[in-house]
Coordinates of C-alpha atoms in Angstrom, one line a residue:
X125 CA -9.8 -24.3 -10.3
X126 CA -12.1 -21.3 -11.0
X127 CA -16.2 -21.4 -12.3
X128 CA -17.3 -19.9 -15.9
X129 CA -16.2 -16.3 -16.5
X130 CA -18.8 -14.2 -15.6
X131 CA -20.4 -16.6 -13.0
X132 CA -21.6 -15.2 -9.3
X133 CA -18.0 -16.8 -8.3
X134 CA -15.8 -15.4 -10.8
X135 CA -13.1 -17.3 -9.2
X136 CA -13.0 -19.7 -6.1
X137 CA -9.6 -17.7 -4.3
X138 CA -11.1 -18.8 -1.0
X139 CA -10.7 -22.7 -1.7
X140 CA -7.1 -22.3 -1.9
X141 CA -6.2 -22.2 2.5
X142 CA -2.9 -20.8 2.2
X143 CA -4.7 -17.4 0.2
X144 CA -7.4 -17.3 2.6
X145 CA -5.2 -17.4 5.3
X146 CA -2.7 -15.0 4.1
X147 CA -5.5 -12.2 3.5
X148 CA -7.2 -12.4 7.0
X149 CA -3.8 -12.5 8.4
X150 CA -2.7 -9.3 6.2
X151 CA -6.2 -7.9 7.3
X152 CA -6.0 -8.6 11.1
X153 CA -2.4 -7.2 11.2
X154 CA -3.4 -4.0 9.4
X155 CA -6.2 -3.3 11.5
X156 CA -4.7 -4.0 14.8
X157 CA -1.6 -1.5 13.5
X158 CA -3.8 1.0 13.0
X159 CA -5.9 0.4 16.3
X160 CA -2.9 0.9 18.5
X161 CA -0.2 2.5 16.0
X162 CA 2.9 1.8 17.6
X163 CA 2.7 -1.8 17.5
X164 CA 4.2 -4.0 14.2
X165 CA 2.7 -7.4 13.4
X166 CA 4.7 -10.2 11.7
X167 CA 1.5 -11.7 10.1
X168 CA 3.7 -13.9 8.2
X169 CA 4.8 -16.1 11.0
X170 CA 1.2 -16.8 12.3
X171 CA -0.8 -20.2 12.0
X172 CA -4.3 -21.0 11.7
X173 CA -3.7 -22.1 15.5
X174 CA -3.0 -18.3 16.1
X175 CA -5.5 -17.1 18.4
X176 CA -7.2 -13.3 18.5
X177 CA -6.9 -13.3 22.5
X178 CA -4.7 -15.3 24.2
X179 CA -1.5 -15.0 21.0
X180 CA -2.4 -11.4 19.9
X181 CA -4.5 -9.5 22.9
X182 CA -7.3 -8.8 21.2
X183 CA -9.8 -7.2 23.3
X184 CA -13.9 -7.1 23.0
X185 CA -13.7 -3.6 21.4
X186 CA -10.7 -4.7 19.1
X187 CA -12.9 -8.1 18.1
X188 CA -15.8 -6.3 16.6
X189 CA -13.7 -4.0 14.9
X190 CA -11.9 -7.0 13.5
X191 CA -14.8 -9.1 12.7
X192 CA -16.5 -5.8 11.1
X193 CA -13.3 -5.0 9.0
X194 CA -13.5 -8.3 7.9
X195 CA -17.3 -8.4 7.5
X196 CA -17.0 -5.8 5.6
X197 CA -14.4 -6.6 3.2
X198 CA -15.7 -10.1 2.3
X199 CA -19.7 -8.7 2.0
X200 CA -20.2 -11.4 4.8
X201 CA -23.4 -9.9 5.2
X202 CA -24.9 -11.2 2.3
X203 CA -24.4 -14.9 3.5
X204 CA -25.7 -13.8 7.2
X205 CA -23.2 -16.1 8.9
X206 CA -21.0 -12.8 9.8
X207 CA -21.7 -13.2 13.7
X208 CA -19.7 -16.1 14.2
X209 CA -16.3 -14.2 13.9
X210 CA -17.0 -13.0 17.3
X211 CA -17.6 -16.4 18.7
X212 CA -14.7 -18.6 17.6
X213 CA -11.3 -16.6 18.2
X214 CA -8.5 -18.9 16.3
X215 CA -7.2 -17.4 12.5
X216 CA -8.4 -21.0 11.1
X217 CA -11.5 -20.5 12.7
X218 CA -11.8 -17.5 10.6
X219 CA -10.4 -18.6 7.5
X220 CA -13.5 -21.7 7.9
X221 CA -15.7 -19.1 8.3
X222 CA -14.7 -17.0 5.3
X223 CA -14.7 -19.1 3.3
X224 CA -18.4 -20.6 3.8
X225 CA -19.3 -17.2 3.5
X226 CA -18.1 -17.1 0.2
X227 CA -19.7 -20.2 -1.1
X228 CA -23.0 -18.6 -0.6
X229 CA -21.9 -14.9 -2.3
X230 CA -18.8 -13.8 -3.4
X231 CA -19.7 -11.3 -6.1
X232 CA -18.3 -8.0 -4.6
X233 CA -15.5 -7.4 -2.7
X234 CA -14.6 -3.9 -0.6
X235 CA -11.4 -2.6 0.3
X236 CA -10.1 0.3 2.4
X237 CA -8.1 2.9 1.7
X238 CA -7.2 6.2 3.1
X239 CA -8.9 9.4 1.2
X240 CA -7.6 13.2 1.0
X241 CA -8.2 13.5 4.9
X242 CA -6.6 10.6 6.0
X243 CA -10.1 8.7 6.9
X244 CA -10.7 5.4 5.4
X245 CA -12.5 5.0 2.1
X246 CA -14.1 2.1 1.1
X247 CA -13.8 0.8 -2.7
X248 CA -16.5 -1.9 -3.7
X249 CA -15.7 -4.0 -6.8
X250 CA -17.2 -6.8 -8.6
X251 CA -15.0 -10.3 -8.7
X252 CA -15.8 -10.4 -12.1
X253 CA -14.0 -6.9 -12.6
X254 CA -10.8 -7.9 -11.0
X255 CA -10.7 -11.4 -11.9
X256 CA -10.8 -9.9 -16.0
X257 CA -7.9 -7.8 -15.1
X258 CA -5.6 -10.8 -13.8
X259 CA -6.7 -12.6 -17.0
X260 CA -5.4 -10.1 -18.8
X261 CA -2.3 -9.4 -17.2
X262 CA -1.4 -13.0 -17.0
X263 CA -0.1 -13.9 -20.1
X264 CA 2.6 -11.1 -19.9
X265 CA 3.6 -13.7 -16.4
X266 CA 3.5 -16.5 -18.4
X267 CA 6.2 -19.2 -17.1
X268 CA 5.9 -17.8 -13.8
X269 CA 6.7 -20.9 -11.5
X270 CA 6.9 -19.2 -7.8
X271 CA 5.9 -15.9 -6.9
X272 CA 7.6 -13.5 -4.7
X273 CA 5.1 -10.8 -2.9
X274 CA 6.5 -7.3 -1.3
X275 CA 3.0 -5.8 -0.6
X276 CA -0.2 -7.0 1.4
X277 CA -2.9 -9.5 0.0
X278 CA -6.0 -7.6 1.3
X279 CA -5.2 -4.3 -0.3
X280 CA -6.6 -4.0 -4.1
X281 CA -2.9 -4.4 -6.2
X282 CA -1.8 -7.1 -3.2
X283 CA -5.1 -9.1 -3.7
X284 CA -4.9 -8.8 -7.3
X285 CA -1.4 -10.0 -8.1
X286 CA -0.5 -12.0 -5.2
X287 CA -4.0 -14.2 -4.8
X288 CA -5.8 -13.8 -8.3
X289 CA -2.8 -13.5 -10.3
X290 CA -1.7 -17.0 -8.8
X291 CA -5.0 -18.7 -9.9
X292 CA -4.9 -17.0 -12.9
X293 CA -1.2 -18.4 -13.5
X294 CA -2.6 -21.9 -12.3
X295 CA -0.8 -21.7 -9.3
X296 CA -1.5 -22.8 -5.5
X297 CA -1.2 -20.1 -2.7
X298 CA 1.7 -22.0 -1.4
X299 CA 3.6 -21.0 -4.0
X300 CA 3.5 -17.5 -3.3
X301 CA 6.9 -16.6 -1.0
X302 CA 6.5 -13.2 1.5
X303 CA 9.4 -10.8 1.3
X304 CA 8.0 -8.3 3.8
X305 CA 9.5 -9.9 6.8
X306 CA 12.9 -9.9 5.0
X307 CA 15.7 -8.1 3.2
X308 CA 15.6 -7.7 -0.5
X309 CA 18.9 -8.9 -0.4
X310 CA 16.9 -12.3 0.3
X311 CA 16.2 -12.6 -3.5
X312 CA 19.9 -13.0 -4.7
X313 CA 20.2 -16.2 -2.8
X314 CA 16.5 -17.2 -4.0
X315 CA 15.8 -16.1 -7.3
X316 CA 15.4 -19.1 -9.9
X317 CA 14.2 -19.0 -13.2
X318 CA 10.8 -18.8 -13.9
X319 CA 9.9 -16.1 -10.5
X320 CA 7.9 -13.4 -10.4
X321 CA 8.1 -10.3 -7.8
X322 CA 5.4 -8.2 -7.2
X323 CA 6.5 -4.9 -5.2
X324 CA 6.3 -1.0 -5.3
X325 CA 8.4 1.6 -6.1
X326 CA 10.4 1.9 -3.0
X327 CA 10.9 -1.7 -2.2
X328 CA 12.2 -1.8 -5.8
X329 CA 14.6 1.0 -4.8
X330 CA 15.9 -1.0 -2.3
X331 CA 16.5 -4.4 -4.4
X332 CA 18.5 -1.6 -6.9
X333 CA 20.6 -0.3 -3.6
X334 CA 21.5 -4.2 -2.1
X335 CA 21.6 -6.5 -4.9
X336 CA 24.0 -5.6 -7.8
X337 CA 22.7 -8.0 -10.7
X338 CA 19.4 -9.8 -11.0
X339 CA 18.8 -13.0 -13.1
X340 CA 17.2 -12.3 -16.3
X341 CA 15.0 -14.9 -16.4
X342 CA 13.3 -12.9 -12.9
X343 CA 10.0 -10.7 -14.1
X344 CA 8.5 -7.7 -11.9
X345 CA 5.7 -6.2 -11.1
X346 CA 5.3 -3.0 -9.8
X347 CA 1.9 -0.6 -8.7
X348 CA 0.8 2.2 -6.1
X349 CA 2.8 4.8 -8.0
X350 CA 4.5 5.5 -11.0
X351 CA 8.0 4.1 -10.9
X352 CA 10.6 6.7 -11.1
X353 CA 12.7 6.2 -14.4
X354 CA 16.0 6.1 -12.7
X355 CA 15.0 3.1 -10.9
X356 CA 13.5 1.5 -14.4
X357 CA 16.9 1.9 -15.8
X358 CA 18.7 0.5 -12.8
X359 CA 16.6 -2.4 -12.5
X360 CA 17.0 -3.0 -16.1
X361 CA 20.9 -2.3 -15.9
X362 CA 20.8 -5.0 -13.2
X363 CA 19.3 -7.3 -15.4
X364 CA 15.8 -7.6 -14.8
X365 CA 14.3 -9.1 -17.3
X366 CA 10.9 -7.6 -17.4
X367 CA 9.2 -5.3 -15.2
X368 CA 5.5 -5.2 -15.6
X369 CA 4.3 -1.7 -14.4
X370 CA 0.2 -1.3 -13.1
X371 CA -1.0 1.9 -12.9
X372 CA -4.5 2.3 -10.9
X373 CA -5.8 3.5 -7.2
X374 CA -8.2 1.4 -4.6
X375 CA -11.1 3.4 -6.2
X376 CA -10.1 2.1 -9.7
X377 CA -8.6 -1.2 -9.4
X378 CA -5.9 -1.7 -12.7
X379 CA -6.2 0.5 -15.0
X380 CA -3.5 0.8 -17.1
X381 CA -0.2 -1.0 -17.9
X382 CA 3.3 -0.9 -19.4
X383 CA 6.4 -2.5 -19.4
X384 CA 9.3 1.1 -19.5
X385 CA 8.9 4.4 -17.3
X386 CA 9.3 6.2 -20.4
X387 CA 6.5 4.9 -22.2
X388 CA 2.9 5.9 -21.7
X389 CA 0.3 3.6 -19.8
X390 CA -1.9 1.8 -22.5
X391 CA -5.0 1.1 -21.2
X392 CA -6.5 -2.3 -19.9
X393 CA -8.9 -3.4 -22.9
X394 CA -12.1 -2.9 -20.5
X395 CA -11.7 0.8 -19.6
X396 CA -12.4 4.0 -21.8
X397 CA -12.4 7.5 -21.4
X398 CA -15.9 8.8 -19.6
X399 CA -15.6 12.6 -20.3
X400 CA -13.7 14.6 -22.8
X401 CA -10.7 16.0 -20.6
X402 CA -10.2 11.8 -20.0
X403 CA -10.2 12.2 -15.8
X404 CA -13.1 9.8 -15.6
X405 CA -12.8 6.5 -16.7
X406 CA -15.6 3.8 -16.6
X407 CA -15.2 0.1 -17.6
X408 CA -16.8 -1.7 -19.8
X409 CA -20.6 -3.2 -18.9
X410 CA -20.6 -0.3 -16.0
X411 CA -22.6 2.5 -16.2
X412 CA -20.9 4.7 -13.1
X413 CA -17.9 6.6 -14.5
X414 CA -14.4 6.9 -11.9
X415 CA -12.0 9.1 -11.3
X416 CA -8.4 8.7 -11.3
X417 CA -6.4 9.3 -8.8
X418 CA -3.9 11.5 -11.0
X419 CA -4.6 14.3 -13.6
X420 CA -3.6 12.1 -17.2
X421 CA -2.1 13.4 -19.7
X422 CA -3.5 11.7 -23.0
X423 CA -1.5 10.7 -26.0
X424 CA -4.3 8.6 -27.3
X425 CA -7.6 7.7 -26.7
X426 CA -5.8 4.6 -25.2
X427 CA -2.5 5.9 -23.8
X428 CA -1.8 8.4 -21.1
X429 CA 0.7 9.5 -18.8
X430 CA 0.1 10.3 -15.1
X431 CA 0.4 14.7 -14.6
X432 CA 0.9 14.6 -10.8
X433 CA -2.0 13.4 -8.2
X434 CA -4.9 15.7 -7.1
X435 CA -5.2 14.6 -3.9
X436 CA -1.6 15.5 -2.7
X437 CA -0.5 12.1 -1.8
X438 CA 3.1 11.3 -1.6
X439 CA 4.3 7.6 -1.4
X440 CA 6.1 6.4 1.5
X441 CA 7.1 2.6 1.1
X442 CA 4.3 1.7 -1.1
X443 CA 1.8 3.4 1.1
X444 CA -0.2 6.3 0.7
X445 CA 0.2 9.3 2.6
X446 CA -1.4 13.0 3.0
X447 CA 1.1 15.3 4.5
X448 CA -1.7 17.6 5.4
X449 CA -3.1 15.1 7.7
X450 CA 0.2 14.8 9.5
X451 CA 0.8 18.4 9.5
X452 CA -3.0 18.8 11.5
X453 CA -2.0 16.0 13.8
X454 CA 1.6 18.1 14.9
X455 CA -0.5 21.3 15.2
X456 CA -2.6 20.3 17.9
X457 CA 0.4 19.3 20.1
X458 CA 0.7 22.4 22.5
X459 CA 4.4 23.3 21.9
X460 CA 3.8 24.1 18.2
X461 CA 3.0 27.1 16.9
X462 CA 3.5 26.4 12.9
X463 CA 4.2 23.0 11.1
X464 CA 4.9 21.9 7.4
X465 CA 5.7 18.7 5.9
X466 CA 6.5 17.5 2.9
X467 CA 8.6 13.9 1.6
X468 CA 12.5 13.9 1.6
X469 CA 13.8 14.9 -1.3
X470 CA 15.7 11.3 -3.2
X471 CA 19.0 12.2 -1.7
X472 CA 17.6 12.6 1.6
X473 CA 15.9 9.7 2.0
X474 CA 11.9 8.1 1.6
X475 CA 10.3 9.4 4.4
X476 CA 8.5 12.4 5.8
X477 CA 10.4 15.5 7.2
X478 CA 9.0 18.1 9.1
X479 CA 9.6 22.3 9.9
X480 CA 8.2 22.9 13.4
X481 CA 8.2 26.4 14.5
X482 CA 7.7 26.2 18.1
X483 CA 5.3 28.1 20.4
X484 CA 8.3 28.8 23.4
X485 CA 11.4 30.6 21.2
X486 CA 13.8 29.2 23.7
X487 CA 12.3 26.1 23.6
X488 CA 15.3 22.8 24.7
X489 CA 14.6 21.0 20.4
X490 CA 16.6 17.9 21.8
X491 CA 14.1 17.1 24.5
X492 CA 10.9 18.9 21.7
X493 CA 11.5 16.5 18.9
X494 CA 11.9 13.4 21.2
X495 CA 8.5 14.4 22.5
X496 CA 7.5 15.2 18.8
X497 CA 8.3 11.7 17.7
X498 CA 6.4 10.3 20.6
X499 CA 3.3 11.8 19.5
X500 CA 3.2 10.6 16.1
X501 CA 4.1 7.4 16.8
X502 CA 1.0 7.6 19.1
X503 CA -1.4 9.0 16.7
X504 CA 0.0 8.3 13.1
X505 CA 0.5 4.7 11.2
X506 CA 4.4 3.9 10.9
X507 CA 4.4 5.5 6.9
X508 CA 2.8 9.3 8.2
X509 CA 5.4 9.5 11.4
X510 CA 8.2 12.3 10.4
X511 CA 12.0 10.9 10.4
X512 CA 13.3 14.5 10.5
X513 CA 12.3 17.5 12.5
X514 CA 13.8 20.6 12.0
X515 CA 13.0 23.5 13.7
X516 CA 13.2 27.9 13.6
X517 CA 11.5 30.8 13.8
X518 CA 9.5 31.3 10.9
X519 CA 8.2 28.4 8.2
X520 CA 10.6 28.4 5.2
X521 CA 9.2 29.9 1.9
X522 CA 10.8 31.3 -1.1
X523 CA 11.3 34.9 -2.5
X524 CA 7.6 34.8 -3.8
X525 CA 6.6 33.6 -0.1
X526 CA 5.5 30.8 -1.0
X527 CA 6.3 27.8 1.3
X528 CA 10.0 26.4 0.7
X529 CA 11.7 23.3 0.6
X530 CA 14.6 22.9 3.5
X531 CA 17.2 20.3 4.1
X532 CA 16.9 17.2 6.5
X533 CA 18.0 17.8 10.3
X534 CA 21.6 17.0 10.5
X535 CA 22.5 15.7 13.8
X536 CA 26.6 16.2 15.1
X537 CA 26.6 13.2 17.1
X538 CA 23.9 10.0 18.2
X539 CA 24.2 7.9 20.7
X540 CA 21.3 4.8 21.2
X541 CA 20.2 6.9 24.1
X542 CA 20.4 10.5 23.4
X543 CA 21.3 12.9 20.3
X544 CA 22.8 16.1 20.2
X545 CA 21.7 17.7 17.2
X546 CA 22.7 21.6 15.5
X547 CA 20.9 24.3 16.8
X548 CA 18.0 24.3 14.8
X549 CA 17.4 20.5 13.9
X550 CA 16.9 17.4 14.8
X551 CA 16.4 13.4 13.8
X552 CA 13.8 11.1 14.7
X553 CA 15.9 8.1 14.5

């Protein structure tokens, strides 16, 4: 199933059809979400018969930003056989496609993420990088018989544990089940011995809040943030029976692991410390140095714990997101004056909330934050829109004057059509 280690093609993901479709379909439905924002895709229910315009309404402009997303993510331009995306138009055609482009190079692949301003980054990294990491991980999978997957294949940690990981395991890429389309509560009539479910923290959350005992024979897999240690001990009250936590970024790839939220990360066997305060990390064979995402607190040369993120991302299910960037986007409607947001507090809920102080005192905050929600949803991906606006005169901030937390809006009564909310807040429901 896969060439030497170390080869041009570290290993041959793209021979298996049901990976190679899964990843352009992931990749197609999270560029198309973020070309027209208010639109979800249900990638998992299309075929390789699916077609760009006459299933999905793909337009010209839309097809080159496809084909280039694409393109770019597979280094298609190395084989020179990247034009023919915008010729034939069916996923299947695609997958063909891809996957004679990666016959002729598949050494480096790129993936997008969104920075510290909200634009998208691109993260280059060698097969032969990530393919070492899945090696290593896998024998902590060992026995794994059917994968579960919560998160998308074309992003780093989805690519990594749900199409390397299943090579890795020796596994096909229809053994790999997609939960994203369905309740967690899915996996207490599915589970069997021997699965494997790779999620995030707050789909994890959810499996804790809907299914009140897991088999122990079930092993998970978690990544894009630290895993809060109440949900560790939940899970593991539950009856998980192991829980596999990855800590790394799009710009790193893995880069850490561990198995308890109260135990340090131990680093992958390929990474060491670049500089003395341990910020910059470089593997092993490289001569470029990266950053982490976090600030780390060291125990060890090879342990550390994660001291907060320096970019000010927050995680909103399993996605990054930079409150600053929603905050600019509310500003420049013209009925707000100030803005601040920040992620609901655990009681609260997993989203972003948002303080709007109005330009117009008297303005009707019904009819405001229903035109409020309308412009996120217009200009923000589904994770960055706001599920709570509240509104006054003045930003909240503490006695130093320094910016506050404040409670959710609390609506009195909601209708489908209409909500009548207290004076000063309201719900984006």
């Amino acid at each position: 199933m896969t060439e030497a280690f170390g080869s041009v093609a570290t290993v041959a993901w793209w021979r298996d059809d049901a990976a190679m479709h899964r990843f352009i379909a992931d990749l197609v439905a999270s560029e198309l979400l973020a070309m027209r924002k208010s639109v979800d895709f249900a990638a998992g229910c299309w075929t390789r018969e699916t077609h760009l315009d006459k299933d999905l309404g793909v337009d010209s402009l839309e097809l080159m930003s496809l084909a280039s997303a694409l393109a770019q993510a597979l280094h298609m331009h190395e084989s020179g056989i990247e034009d023919y995306l915008l010729v034939r138009r069916t996923l299947g055609d695609w997958c063909a496609i891809a996957q004679a482009s990666l016959e002729k190079f598949s050494a480096r692949m790129t993936f997008r993420t969104s920075g510290s301003t909200g634009q998208p980054k691109s993260c280059t990294h060698s097969l032969h990088a990530l393919w070492r990491e899945v090696q290593e991980a896998a024998p902590m999978l060992s026995g794994c018989a059917r994968l579960f997957a919560a998160v998308p294949s074309h992003h780093i940690y989805g690519f990594l544990f749900t199409i390397l990981l299943p090579r890795a395991l020796g596994l096909d890429g229809d053994s790999v089940q997609d939960l994203r389309q369905s309740s967690p509560a899915r996996l207490a009539r599915d589970l069997r011995e021997g699965d494997v479910i790779v999620g995030h923290p707050e789909f994890w959350r959810m499996v804790l809040r809907v299914i009140p005992r897991l088999p122990a024979v079930v092993t998970g897999v978690t990544s894009t943030a630290p895993l809060p240690a109440e949900i560790d001990e939940g899970l593991r009250a539950a009856g998980l029976g192991n829980l596999l936590q990855i800590y790394g970024s799009s710009e790193t790839a893995g880069v850490g692991w561990r198995t308890r939220s109260d135990h340090p990360y131990a680093l992958f066997s390929f990474w060491k410390r670049a500089t003395p305060d341990g910020r910059t990390l470089r593997r092993e064979g490289e001569t470029d140095g990266v950053d982490a995402p976090d600030q780390l607190a060291w125990q060890d040369e090879r342990h550390f714990y994660p001291a907060g993120r320096v970019d000010s991302a927050v995680q909103v299910g399993g996605v990054n997101v930079f409150p600053q960037r929603v905050q600019r986007e509310l500003l420049l409607h013209p009925e707000v004056a100030e803005a601040a947001v920040r992620l609901m507090r655990p009681e609260e809920g997993s989203r972003l909330k948002a303080f709007i102080v109005p330009r117009d005192p008297g303005a009707d905050i019904t009819r405001l934050s229903q035109a409020l929600a309308a412009w996120t949803r217009q200009r923000l991906g589904t994770a960055e829109q706001p599920r709570s606006f509240s509104f006054g005169d003045t930003l909240p901030v503490d006695q130093k004057g320094k910016q506050a937390d404040w409670p959710t809006a609390t609506p009195l009564a909601c209708t489908p059509m209409a909500c009548t909310p207290m004076r000063h807040d309201a719900i984006n429901s």
